[in-house]
Amino acid sequence: MKPLYKLLLVLLLLFVALLGVDFLVGHALDKMADKMPDQSEVGLTHLSVKKVDAPVLIIGSSRARHHYNTRQIEDSLGMHAYTIARDAHFVSYQSAVLNAVLDRYTPKVVLWECGLNNLFSKERDAVHCLHPYYYDCDSLRSIIDKKEGASMAVKMRLNMYRYNGVASNILMLGRSGARPDTMQGFLPIKGNLKGNDTILKMPEVVADTVDAVRLDIFKNTIKRMRDQGVTVILFDSPVYELENPHRNMASEQAIKDVCAQYGVPVFDNRYLDEFRNSPEYFFDPTHINKEGTAVYTPIVIGQVRSVLEK
Amino acid sequence: MTLTSFAYLFFMPVIFVLYWLIFKRDKNWQNAFLLLSSLVFYAWWDWRFMALLLFTAGTSFFFGKLIAESDSEKRRKGLLVTVLLLNLGILVYYKYLGFFIQSFVDMFSLAGIELSVSTLKIVLPVGISFYTFAALSYDIDIYQRKVEPTKDWLAYFAFVTFFPSLLSGPISRATKQLPQYFQKREFSYDISIAACRMILWGAFIKLCVADTLGVYIDTIYANMDKHNGTTLFLAQLLYTVQIYADFAGYSFMAIGSGKLLGINLLDNFNRPYFAKTVTEFWRRWHISLTTWFRDYIYFPMGGNRVSKLRWMFNTVVVFVISGLWHGAAYTFLIWGALHGIVMVIERQLYGDKIKNLTSKFTLPNLVRMFITFNLVSIAWIFFRQNSVADAVHVIKSMFTDFGKPYINMQMFAPAFIALAIMWLKDLADEYGWRLKLLNNDRMAVRFVTALLLICYILLCGELDGNLFIYFQF
């Protein structure tokens, strides 16, 4: 055999062996992912995409996960509630998860803390951790393709690629990052503002532009929820002031425009009087602590009631 | 397209198969195909700068011919200076003009005179520092009569634009690489297999060590004010590892890609963190750049055949220039100067013994390695930070603000396993220990090792993530 063909044959054999291993590893990870504890990061995403069935859902990033006392909301509204927010996962992730939920069932109320600045192109917006579910739901797949390009359809053929970056957490059985004190997805934060933490830096927002892909994903998700009869309410929870007064308002305006178009109420709670000059309610400039949550959740419940009673 | 990108995964095999099946007829066909492939590769980044690449290659080719044809020494020198000014001028314009203008403004500002200069926004053409140096080496070598000028323009352009080394080196040298393009390359199974192993190993340390550590390091440095000195110290140690894994990984992939096409590139790394002195570190780190500076700047300045004081000056100057080559910022300048100064001090401490330190695995050598690693690591702080103030803040915090380090096991675990594998292999290679996996005598072991590395990359590598750190230079 010619040396070149011999090399190509060896590479082909390696590729075939890789496909075999990929098949086995992929199936093993699929099984293991199903058994991940809900308090772990990967388990939370798995639950959000495949299992959650509560009529009231709270979604967003860390500000949603740590600011809304789910049990208090559940008791007050008389409906089962669950927080499916994940730290550092923003509009596109949240939209994809909501679409996956809508593929399975129609929740009654969705409280969405999407972050009014999160449509800016420089803000993080990864959907990487949703790769394992690429083939499970069409709408989720289309969001990943929109975000990451058409080549994803090829890459996702490899099971191991689907689990890239997630596998280590699954193999550690979700121990890493798991918070047993999570209650129906809600995780209160302990601690107070200190030292330099009081200054919120966001200069990059000033010169940034709205990400058209993100806006499109957000708009389609809002439209779909409204078409299916879901009561969607947008929130932005308190911040410890100090935002850049010259900041670009484009993202905020774009979100508010979409909400106005589809009749979605927006409660901009960033500058509530109860939280102004009250550092004891904050963990850092963008996150309220356990004490702050105790003050904030009743305000949210009142706002939700006002919408539901209309 | 980077060497670890998804596109390259298709680009390289297609080029490889076409090269050996269709364009194998003679060296002209091979060179023409290599040139075309390199231009496509470069245009993938930014087709607008292709003209600049061809201009640099073209002028150095043309001036090389003129230098060689000239009988007058004065004219030869004049031609060399012209081509140097021309190509270095382009480099200075794209890379340093903004820095020089800002420094000028700062200088006046110190004297109380405020100058208003609009900020220059010049996009840096990717790989310009690397291909400019490769092209200049040709003219300088002709001037120094180390190499004959070639009439084979196709071979020359294929040499300067050779895509595996185009963006981040290893910096090609006319004396060593160019002759390879003058003859037809023959396919070798053994060399190609070795090349595949190099590419795989390079991808592994880049994606699983450098890029996974990079996620942690970037997170820390993006919020430096919120982390204590212990965390900053840990991040700095990891950055020391990251930059090695990143650049060595890239170099292995580039050298492997070159070998697959029958072209041998220069070695660029030789386990630098096993160096026992900073002087030795520079014989092991970015070898193609170090030897370039040695041959074209240090030696012409007199090297070590000058007075002690002049030698000290030469050494520091060469390293300051090396720092500036990496980037137009005071941080790089300080980084280079620190290396130069430490090398001068080492020479005073060790004397001529510095050349003859044993490479045995002994306690004194381990202590020397430890000291060298930490000196290099401290210098990297200036290399990594955006400003001198940030670098000083990191150093100050490291020694004053102790506390519990921020550790994210989900981020750390896969990176540390890969790091341990990398370190074990380097250790075994350094001391000649028998730890053969990818090059084991048994095919089954080689096969399984390759398979496991690929699986690890797919599961735990930071795919579609960071660019190579050296791309910015």
mmCIF file of C-alpha atoms in Angstrom, chain A residues 124 197 201, chain B residues 216-228 231-232 393:
data_model
loop_
_atom_site.group_PDB
_atom_site.id
_atom_site.type_symbol
_atom_site.label_atom_id
_atom_site.label_comp_id
_atom_site.label_asym_id
_atom_site.label_seq_id
_atom_site.Cartn_x
_atom_site.Cartn_y
_atom_site.Cartn_z
ATOM 1 C CA ARG A 124 -22.153 37.938 28.050
ATOM 2 C CA ASP A 197 -17.997 46.841 46.069
ATOM 3 C CA LYS A 201 -18.573 49.868 36.897
ATOM 4 C CA TYR B 216 -10.330 31.382 35.264
ATOM 5 C CA ILE B 217 -7.527 33.885 34.729
ATOM 6 C CA ASP B 218 -9.666 36.201 32.596
ATOM 7 C CA THR B 219 -12.439 36.060 35.179
ATOM 8 C CA ILE B 220 -10.035 37.075 37.943
ATOM 9 C CA TYR B 221 -8.298 39.846 36.022
ATOM 10 C CA ALA B 222 -11.577 41.277 34.765
ATOM 11 C CA ASN B 223 -12.526 41.912 38.411
ATOM 12 C CA MET B 224 -9.148 42.455 40.027
ATOM 13 C CA ASP B 225 -10.499 44.838 42.657
ATOM 14 C CA LYS B 226 -12.797 42.155 44.018
ATOM 15 C CA HIS B 227 -10.101 39.521 44.566
ATOM 16 C CA ASN B 228 -7.531 39.242 47.304
ATOM 17 C CA THR B 231 -6.194 34.797 44.348
ATOM 18 C CA LEU B 232 -4.171 37.195 42.202
ATOM 19 C CA HIS B 393 -1.484 46.671 41.953
#
